[in-house]
Short mmCIF file of N, CA and C in Angstrom, two decimals:
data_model
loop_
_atom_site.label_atom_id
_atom_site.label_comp_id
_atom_site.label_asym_id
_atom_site.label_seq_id
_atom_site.Cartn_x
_atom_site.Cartn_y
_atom_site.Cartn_z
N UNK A 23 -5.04 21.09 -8.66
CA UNK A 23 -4.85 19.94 -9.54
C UNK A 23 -5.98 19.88 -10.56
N UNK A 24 -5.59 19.74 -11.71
CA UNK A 24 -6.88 19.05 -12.77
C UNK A 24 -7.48 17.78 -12.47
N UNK A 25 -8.12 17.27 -13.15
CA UNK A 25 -8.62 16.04 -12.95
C UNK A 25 -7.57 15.14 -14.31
N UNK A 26 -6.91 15.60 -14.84
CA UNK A 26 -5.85 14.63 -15.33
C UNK A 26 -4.39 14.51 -14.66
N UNK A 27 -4.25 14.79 -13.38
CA UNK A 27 -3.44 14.05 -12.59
C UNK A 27 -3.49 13.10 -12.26
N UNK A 28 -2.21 12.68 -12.17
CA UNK A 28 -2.11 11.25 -11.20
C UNK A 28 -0.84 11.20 -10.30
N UNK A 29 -1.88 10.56 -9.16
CA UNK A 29 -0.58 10.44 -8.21
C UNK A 29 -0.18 9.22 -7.54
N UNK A 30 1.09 8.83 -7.55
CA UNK A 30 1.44 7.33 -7.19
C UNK A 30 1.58 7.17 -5.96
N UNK A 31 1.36 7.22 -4.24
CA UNK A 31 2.37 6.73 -3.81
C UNK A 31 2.66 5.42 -2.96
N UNK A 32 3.89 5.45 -2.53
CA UNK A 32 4.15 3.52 -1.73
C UNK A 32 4.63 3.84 -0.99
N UNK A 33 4.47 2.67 -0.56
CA UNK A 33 5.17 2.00 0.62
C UNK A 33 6.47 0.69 0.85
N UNK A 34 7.07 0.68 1.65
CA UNK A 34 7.87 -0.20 1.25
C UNK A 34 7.79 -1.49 2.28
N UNK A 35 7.60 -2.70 1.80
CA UNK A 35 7.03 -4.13 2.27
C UNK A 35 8.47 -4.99 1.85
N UNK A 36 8.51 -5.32 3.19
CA UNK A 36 10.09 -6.35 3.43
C UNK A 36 9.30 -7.83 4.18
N UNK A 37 8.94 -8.62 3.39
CA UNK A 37 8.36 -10.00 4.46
C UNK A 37 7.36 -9.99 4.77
N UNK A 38 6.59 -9.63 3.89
CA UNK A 38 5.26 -9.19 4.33
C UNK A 38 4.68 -8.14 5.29
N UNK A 39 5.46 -7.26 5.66
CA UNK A 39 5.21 -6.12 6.90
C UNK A 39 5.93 -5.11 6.32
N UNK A 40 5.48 -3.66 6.87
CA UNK A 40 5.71 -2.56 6.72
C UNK A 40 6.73 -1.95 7.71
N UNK A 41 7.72 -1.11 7.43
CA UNK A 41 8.10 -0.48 8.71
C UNK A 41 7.21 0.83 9.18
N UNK A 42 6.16 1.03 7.92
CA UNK A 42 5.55 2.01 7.84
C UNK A 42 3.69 1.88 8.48
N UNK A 43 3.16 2.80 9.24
CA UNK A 43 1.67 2.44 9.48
C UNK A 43 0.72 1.79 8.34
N UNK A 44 0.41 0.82 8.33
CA UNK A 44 -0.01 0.60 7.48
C UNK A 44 -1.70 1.05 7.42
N UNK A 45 -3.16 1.39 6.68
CA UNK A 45 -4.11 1.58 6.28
C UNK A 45 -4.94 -0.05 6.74
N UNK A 46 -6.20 -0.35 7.37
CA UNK A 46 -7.04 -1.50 6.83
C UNK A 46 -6.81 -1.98 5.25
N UNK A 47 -7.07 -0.97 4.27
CA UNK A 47 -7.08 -1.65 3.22
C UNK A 47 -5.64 -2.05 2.80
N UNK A 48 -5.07 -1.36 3.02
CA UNK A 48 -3.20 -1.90 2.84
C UNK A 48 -3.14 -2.93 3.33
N UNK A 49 -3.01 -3.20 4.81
CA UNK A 49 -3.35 -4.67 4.99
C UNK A 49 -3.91 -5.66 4.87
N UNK A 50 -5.12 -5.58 4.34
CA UNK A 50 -6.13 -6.28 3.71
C UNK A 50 -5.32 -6.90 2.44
N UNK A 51 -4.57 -5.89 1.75
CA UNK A 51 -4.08 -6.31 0.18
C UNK A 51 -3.03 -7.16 0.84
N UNK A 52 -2.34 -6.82 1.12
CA UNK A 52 -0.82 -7.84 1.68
C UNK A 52 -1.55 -9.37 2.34
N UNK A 53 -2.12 -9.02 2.96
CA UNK A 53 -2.82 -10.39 3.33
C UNK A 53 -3.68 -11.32 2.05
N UNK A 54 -4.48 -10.88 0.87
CA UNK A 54 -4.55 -11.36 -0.16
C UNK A 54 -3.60 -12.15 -1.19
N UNK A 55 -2.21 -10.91 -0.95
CA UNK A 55 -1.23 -11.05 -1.84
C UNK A 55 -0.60 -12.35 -1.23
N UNK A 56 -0.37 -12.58 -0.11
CA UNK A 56 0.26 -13.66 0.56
C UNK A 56 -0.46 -15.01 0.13
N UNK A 57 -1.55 -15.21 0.01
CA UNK A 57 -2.61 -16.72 -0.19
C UNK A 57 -1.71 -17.29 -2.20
#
């Protein structure tokens, strides 16, 4: 890779939860996003 890549990726959030493992910081954001 160069350093002018970019890469996106997600996850998909139904109700505030993942069906997917979520990361500390992933959860951290969803819990922000919720307030």
């Amino acid at each position: 890779h160069g350093r002018s890549d970019t890469r996106t990726y997600a996850k998909n959030i139904a109700d505030w939860s993942s069906s997917t493992q979520l990361s500390p910081e992933e959860t951290e954001a969803i819990s922000l996003a919720r307030r």
